[in-house]
Short mmCIF file of C-alpha atoms in Angstrom, two decimals:
data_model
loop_
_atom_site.label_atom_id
_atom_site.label_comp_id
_atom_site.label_asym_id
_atom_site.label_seq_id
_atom_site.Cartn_x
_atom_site.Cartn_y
_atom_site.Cartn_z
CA UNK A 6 87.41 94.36 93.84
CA UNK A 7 87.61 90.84 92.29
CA UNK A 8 84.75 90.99 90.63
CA UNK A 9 85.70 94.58 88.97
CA UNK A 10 89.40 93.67 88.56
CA UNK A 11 88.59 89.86 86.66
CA UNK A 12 86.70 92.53 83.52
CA UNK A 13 89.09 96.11 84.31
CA UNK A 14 92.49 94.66 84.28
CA UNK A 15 92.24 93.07 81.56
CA UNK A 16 91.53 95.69 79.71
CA UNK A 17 93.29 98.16 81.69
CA UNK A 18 96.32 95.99 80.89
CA UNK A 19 95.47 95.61 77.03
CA UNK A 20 95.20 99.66 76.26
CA UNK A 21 98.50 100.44 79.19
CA UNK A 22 100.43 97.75 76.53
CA UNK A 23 98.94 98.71 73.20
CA UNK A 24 101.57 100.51 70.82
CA UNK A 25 100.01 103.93 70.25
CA UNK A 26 100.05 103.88 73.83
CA UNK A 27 103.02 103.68 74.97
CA UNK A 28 104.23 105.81 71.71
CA UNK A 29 101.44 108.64 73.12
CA UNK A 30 103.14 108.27 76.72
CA UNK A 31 106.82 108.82 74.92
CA UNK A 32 105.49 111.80 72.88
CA UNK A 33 104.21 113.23 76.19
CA UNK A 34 107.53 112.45 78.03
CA UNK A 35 109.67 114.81 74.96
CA UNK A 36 107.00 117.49 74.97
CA UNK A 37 106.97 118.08 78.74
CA UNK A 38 110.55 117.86 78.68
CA UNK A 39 110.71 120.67 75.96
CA UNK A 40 108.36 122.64 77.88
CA UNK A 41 110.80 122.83 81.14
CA UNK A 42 108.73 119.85 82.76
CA UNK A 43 105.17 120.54 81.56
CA UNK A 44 103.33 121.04 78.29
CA UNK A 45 102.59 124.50 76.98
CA UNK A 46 98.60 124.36 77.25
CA UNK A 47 97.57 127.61 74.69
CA UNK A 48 98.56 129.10 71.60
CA UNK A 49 99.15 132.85 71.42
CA UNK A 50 95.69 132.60 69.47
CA UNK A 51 94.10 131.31 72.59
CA UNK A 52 93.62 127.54 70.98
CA UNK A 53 94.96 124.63 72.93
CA UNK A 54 98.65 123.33 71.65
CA UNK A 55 99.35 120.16 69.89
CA UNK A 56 101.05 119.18 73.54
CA UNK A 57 97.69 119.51 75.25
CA UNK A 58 95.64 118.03 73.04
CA UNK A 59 97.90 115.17 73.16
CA UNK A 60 97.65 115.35 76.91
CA UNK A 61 94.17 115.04 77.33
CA UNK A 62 93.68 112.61 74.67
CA UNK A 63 96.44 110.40 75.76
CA UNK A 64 94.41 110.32 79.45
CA UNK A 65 90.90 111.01 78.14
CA UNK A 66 90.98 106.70 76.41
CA UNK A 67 89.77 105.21 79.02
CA UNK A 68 89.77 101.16 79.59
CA UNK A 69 86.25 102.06 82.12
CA UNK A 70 84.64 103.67 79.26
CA UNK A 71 84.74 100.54 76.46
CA UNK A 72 83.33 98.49 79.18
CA UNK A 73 80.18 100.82 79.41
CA UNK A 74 80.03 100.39 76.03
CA UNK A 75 79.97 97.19 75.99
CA UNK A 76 77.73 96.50 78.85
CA UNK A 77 80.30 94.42 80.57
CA UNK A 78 81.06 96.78 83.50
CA UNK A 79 79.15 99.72 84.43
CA UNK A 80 81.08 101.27 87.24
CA UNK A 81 78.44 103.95 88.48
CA UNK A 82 76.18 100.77 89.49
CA UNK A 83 78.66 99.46 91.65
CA UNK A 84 78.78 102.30 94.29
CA UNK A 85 76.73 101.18 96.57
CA UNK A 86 78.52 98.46 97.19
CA UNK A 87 81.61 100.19 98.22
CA UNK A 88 82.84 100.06 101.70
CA UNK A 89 82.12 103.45 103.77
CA UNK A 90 85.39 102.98 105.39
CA UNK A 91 86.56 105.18 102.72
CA UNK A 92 85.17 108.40 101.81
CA UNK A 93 85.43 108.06 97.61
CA UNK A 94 87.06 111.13 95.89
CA UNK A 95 84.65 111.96 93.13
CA UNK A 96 85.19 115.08 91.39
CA UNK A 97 83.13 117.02 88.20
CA UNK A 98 84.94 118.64 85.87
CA UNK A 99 82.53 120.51 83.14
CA UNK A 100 84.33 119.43 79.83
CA UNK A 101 87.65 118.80 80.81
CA UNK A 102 89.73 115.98 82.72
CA UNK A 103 90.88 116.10 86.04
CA UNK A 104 93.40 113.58 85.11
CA UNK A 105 94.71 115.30 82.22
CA UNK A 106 95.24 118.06 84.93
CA UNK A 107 96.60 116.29 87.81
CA UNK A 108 99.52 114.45 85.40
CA UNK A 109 99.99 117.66 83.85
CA UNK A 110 100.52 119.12 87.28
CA UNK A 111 102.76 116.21 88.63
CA UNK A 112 104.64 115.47 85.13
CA UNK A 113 105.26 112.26 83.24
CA UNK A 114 108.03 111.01 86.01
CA UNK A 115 106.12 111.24 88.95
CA UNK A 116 103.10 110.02 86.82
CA UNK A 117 104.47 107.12 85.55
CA UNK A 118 105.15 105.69 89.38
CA UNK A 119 101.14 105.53 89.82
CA UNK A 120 100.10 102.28 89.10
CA UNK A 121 97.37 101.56 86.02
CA UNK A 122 97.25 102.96 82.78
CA UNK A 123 96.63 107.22 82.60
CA UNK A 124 94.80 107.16 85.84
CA UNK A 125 92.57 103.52 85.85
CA UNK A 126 93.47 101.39 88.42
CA UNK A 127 91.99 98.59 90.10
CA UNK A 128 94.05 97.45 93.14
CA UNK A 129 93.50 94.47 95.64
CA UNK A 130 93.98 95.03 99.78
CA UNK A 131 97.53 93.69 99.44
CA UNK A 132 98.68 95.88 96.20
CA UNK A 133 97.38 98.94 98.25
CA UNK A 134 99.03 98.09 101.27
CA UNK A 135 102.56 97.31 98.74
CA UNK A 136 102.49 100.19 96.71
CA UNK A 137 101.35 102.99 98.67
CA UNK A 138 104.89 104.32 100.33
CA UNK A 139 105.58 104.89 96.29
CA UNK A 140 102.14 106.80 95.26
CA UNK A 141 103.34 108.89 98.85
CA UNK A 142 106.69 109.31 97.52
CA UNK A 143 104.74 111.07 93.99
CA UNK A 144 102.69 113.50 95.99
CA UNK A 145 105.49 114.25 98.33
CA UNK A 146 106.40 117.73 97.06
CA UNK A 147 108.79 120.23 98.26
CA UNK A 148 106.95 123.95 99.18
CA UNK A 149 108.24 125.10 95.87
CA UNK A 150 107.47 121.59 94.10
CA UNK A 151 104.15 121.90 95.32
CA UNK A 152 103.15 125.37 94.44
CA UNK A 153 104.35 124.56 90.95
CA UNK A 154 102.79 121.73 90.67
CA UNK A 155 99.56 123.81 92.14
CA UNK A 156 99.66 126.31 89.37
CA UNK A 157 100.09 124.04 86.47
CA UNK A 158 97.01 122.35 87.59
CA UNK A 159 94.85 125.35 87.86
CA UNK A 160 96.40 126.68 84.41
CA UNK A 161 94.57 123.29 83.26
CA UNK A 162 91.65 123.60 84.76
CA UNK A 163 90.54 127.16 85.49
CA UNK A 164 88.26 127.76 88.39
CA UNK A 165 88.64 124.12 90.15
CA UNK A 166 89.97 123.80 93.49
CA UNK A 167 93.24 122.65 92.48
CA UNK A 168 94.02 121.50 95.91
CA UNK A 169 91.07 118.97 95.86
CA UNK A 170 92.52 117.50 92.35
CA UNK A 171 96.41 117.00 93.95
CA UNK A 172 95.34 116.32 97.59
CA UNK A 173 92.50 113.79 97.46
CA UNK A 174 93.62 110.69 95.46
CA UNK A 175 96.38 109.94 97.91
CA UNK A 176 93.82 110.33 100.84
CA UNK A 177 91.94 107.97 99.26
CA UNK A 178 94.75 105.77 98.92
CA UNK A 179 96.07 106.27 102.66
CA UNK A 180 92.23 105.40 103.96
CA UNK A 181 92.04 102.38 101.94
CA UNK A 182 95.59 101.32 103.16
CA UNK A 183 94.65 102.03 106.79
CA UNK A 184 91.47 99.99 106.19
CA UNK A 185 93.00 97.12 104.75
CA UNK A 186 91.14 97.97 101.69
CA UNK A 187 91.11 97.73 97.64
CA UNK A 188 90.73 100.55 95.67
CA UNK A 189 89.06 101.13 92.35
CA UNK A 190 90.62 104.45 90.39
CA UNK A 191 88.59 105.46 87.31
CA UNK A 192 87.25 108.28 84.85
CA UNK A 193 83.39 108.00 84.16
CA UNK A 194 82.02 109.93 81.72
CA UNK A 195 78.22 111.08 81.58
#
């Protein structure tokens, strides 16, 4: 994790801070608050709104991505030398973003509490360990909560086991915690 966090947070940091940024996360914050917690995702012409495009491109700029790029960090080579302790969530989403569902499910208040910028994180043993009763305290949902938060996340993704997208991350991040673990959160595109 040192290694990965001395190039990611940097730049996690750097596009979390930037202007546009925080003005995208503001826009998203009135929209979903217009829309009764949520963004409206389709026109009546069957076109994605304004709201969702701004969703998914707010989430879709990814810090992970400009390091490929760059050839400074290349995440997908770095698997192997992740600790089995953890089983990694890794999920495929055919032309769409499972983070652009997953905050649309969950809403920019319970979003914001995640640590990171839009879903890139990159978290030492300790920071786990510290901030993992609030990342329980996001995914703990009511019945009702839940099956809300269920169905805006399928709306947003279709077919995908919707379950798998709210569920997994905060397994991930209880296994880590348990193992005394860092934990690496990121979008990879390919």
């Amino acid at each position: 994790m040192a290694e990965i966090a001395s190039v990611a947070l940097p730049a996690i940091k750097e596009m979390g801070e930037r202007p546009s940024a925080r003005q995208a996360w503001s826009r998203w914050e009135r929209d979903a608050a217009r829309g009764g917690g949520a963004v409206p995702l389709s026109r009546p012409d069957g076109y994605s709104t304004d709201e969702a495009l701004h969703l998914y491109g707010m989430v879709n700029a990814s810090p992970f991505d400009a390091l490929d790029d760059s050839c400074e960090l290349h995440v997908m080579e770095l698997w192997e030398r992740f600790d089995e302790a953890v089983e990694p969530y890794i999920t495929s989403v055919r032309k769409d973003n499972p983070v652009a569902a997953l905050f649309h499910g969950l809403g920019p208040r319970r979003a914001r509490m995640l640590p990171g910028w839009a879903g890139d994180a990159v978290l030492t043993a300790a920071e786990v360990r510290d901030r993992l009763e609030t990342v329980e305290s996001v995914f703990a949902l009511s019945a009702a909560e839940r099956e809300q938060v269920l169905g805006r996340i399928e709306d947003w993704l279709g077919d995908e086991d919707s379950a798998d997208v709210l569920d997994r991350p905060l397994r991930v991040w209880q296994q880590a915690a348990a193992a005394g673990l860092g934990l690496l959160s990121c979008r990879v595109w390919f």
